[in-house]
Short mmCIF file of C-alpha atoms and ligand atoms in Angstrom, two decimals:
data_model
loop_
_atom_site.label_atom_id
_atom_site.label_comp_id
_atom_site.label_asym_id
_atom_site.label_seq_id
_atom_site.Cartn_x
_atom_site.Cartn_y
_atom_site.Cartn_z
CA UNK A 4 -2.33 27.16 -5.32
CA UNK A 5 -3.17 24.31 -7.66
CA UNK A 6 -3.52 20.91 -6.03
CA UNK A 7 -0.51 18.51 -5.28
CA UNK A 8 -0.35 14.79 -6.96
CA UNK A 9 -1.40 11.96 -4.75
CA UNK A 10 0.12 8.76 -5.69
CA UNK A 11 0.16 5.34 -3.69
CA UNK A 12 2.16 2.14 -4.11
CA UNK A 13 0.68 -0.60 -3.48
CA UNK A 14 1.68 -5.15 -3.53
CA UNK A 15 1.67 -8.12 -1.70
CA UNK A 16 4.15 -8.08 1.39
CA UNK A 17 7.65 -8.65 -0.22
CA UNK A 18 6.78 -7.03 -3.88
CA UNK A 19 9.66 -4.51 -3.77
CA UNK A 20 7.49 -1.48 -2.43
CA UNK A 21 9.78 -0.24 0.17
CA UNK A 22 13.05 -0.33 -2.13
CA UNK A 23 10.70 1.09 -5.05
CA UNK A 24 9.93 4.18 -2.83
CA UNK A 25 13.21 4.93 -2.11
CA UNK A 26 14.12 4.87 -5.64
CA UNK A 27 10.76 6.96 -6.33
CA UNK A 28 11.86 9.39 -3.92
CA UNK A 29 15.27 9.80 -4.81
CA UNK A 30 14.17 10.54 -8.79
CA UNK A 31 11.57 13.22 -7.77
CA UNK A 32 14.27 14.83 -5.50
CA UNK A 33 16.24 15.04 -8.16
CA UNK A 34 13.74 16.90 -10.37
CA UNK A 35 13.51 19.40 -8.08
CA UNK A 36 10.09 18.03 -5.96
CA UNK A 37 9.91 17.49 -2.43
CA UNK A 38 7.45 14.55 -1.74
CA UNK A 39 6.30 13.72 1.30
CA UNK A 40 6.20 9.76 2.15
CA UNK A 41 4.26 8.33 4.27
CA UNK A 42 3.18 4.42 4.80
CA UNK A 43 -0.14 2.69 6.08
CA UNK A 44 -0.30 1.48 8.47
CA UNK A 45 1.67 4.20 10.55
CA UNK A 46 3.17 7.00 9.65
CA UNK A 47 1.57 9.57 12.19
CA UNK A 48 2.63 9.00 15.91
CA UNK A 49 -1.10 7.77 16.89
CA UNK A 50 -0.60 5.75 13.17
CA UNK A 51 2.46 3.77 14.55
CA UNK A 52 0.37 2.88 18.07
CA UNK A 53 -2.17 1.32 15.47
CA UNK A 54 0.37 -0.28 13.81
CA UNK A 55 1.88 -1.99 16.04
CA UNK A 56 -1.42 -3.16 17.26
CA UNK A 57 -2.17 -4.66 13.94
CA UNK A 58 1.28 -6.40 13.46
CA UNK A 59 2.37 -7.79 16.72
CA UNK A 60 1.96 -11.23 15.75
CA UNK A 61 1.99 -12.48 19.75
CA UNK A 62 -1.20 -10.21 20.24
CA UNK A 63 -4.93 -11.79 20.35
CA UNK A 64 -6.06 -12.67 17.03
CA UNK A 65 -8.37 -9.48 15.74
CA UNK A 66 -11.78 -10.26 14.02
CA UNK A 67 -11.51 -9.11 10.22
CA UNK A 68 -14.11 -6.35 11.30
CA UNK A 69 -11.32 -5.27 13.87
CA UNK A 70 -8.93 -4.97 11.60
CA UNK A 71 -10.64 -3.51 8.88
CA UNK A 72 -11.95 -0.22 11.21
CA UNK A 73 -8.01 -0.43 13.07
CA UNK A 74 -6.87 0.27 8.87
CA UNK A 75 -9.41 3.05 8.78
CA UNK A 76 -8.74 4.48 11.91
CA UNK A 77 -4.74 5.24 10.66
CA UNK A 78 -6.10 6.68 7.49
CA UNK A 79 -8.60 8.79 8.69
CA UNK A 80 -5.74 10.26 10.85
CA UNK A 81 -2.91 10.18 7.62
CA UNK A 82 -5.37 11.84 5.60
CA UNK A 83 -6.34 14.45 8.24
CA UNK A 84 -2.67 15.31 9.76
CA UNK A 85 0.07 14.87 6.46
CA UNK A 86 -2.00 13.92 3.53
CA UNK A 87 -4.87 16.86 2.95
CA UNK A 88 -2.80 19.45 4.08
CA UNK A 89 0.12 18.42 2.10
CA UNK A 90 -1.67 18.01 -0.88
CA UNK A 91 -3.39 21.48 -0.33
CA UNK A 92 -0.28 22.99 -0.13
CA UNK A 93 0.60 21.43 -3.57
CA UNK A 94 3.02 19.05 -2.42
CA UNK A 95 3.33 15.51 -4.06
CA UNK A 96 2.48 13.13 -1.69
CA UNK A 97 3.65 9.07 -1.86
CA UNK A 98 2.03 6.49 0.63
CA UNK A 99 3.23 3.44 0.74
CA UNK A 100 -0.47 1.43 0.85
CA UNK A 101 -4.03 2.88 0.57
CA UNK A 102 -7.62 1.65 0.90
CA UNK A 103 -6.63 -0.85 -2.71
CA UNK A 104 -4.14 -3.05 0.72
CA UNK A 105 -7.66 -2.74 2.45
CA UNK A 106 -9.66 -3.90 -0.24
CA UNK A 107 -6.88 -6.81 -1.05
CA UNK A 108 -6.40 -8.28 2.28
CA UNK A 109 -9.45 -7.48 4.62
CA UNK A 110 -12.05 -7.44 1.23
CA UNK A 111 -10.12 -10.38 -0.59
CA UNK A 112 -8.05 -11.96 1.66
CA UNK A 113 -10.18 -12.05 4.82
CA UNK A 114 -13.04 -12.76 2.87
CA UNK A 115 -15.54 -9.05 4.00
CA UNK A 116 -16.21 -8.21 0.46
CA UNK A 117 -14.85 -5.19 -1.37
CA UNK A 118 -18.29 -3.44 -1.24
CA UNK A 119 -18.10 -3.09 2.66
CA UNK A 120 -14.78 -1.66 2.15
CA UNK A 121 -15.46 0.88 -0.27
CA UNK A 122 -18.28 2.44 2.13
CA UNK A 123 -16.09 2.39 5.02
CA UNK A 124 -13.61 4.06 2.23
CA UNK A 125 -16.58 6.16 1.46
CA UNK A 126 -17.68 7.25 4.99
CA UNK A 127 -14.44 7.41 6.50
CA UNK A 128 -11.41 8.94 3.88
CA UNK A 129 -14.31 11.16 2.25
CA UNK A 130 -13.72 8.74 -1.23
CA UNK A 131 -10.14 10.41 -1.40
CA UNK A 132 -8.89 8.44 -4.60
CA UNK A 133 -5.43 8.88 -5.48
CA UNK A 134 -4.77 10.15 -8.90
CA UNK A 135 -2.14 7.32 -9.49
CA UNK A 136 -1.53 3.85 -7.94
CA UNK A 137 1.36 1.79 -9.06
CA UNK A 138 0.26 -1.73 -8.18
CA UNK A 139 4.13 -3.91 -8.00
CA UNK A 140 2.66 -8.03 -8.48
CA UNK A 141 5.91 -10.21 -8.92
CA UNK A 142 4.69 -13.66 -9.11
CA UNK A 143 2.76 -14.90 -5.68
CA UNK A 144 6.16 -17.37 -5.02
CA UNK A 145 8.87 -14.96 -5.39
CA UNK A 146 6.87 -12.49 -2.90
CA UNK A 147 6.10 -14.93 -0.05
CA UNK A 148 9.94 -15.81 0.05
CA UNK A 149 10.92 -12.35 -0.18
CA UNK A 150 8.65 -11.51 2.97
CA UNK A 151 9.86 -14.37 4.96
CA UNK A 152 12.86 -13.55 4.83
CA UNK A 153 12.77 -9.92 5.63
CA UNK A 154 10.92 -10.37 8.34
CA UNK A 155 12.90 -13.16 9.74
CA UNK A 156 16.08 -10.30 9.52
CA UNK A 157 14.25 -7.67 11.21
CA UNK A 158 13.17 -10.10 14.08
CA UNK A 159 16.78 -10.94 14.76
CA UNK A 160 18.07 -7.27 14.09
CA UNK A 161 15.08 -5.96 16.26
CA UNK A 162 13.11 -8.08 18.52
CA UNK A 163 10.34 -6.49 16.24
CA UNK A 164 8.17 -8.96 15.75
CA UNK A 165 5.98 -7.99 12.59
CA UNK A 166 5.03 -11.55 11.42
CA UNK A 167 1.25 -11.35 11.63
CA UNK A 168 0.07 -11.59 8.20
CA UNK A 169 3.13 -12.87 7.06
CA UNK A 170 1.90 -15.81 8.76
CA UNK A 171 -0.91 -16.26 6.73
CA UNK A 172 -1.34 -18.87 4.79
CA UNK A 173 -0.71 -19.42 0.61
CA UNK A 174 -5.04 -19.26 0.30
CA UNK A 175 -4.96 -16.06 1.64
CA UNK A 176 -2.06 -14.06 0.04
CA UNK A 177 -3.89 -15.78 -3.27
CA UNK A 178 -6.84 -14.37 -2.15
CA UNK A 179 -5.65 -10.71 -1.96
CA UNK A 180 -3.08 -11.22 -4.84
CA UNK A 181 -6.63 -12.15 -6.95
CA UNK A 182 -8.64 -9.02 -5.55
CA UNK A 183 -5.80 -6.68 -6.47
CA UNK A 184 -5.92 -8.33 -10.27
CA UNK A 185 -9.96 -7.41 -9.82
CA UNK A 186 -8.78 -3.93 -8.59
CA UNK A 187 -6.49 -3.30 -11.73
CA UNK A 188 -8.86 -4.03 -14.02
CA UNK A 189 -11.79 -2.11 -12.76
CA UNK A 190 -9.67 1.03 -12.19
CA UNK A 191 -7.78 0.90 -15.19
CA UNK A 192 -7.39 4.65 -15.28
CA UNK A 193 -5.97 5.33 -11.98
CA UNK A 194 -3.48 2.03 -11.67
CA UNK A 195 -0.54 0.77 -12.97
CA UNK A 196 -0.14 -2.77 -12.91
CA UNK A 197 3.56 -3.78 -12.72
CA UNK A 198 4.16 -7.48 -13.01
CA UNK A 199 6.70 -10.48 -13.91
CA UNK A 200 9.66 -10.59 -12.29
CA UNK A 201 11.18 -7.71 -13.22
CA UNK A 202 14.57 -6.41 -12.07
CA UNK A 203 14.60 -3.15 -9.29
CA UNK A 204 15.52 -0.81 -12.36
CA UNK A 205 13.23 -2.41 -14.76
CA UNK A 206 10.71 -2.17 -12.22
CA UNK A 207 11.65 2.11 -11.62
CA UNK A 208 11.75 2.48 -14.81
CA UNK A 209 8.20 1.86 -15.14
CA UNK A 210 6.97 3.60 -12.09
CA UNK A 211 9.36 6.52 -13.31
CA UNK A 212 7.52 6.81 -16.89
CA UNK A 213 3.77 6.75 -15.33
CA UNK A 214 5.12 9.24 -12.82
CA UNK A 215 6.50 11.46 -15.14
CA UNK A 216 3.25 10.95 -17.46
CA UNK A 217 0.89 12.06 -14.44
CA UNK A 218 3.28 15.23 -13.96
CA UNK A 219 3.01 16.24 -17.16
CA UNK A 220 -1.06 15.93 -17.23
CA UNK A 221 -1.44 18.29 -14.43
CA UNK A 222 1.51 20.97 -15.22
P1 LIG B 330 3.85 -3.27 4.97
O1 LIG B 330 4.76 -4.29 5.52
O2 LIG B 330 3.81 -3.19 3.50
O3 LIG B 330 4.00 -1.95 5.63
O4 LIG B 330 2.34 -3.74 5.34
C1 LIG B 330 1.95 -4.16 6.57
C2 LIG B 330 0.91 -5.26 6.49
O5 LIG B 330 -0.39 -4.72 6.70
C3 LIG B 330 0.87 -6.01 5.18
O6 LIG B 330 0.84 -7.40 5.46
C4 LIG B 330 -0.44 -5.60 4.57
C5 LIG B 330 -1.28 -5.26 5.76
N1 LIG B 330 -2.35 -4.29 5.49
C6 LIG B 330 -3.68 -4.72 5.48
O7 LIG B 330 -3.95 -5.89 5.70
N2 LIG B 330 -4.67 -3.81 5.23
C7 LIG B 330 -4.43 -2.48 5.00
O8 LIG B 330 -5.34 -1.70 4.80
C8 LIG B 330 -3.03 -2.05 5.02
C9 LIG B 330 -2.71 -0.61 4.78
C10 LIG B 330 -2.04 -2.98 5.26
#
């Protein structure tokens, strides 16, 4: 059985991702495939424990180091329980965030260096690379204010509290929103970069024609 397509979306917290997926998910549906979604961190039951570790802005302040090894601990499940057997099976599999968020925010934005990441990536995830990444940078402004005010509906819907690195401040989000730049450019064959502010079906369209590119190469 020839190998499924592993493809991961990835942005600064209020890019578009989540509505981008849905529209992702809906157009391969359509075409007959079945993807399987799945978002970091989370997305296995011991994943959403982690999670909510990570995100509970009320909880004691992790070290970088902390967080960094709490990311690869949820990926190192992912990849063992839904994302290597999926793609064995030959099933197209979409995460919403890889080891390019880890790179960004615990590399860029909390300053550990993207070579300490890659070896965790390296030791941990086996080097799993995904064979496409569709990076979604609207400008730095538009995100932040998109963020803030998601989260502050889903506090008031929920009592969720997922503010943590929301909180951050502007230095940091520039921080990772540089690093991801760094990470387009050196892996020019694997991501997409989609930026400006585009509109939600400017932005699909895009994602839709490097999708549809990628299926082609491997059918
Ligand atoms: P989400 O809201 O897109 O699901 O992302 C949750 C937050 O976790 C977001 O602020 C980015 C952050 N994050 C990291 O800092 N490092 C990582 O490796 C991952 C996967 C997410």
């Amino acid at each position: 059985m020839p190998r499924g397509l592993f493809i991961t979306l990835e942005g600064l917290d209020g890019s578009g991702k989540t509505t981008q997926i849905k529209r992702l998910a809906a157009w391969m549906q359509k075409r007959g495939l079945d993807p399987v979604i799945i978002r970091q961190p989370g997305g296995t039951a011991t994943g959403d424990r982690i999670r909510a570790l990570l995100l509970d802005s009320g909880a004691t302040p992790l070290t970088p180091m902390t967080e960094m090894a709490l990311m690869f601990a949820d990926r190192a499940q992912a990849i063992a329980e839904v994302i290597e057997p999926a793609l064995a099976s030959g099933r197209v599999v979409v995460c919403d965030r890889f080891t390019d968020s880890t790179e960004a925010y615990q590399g860029g934005g909390r300053q550990l260096g993207s070579e300490r990441v890659l070896q965790w990536h390296r030791l941990v995830c086996g080097d799993l690379q995904p064979d496409l990444t569709l990076l979604l940078l609207p400008s730095l402004e538009s995100s932040l204010a998109r963020a803030r005010n998601r989260n502050e509906r889903t506090t008031a819907q929920t009592g969720q509290d997922e503010n943590r690195f929301e909180r951050e401040q502007g230095e940091f989000f520039r921080r990772v929103w540089e690093k991801y730049h760094e990470i387009a450019r050196r892996d020019a064959n694997r991501v997409v970069l989609i930026e400006g502010n585009l509109t939600i079906d400017e932005v699909h369209e895009q994602i839709a024609d490097a999708v549809s590119e990628r299926l082609l190469a491997i059918r």
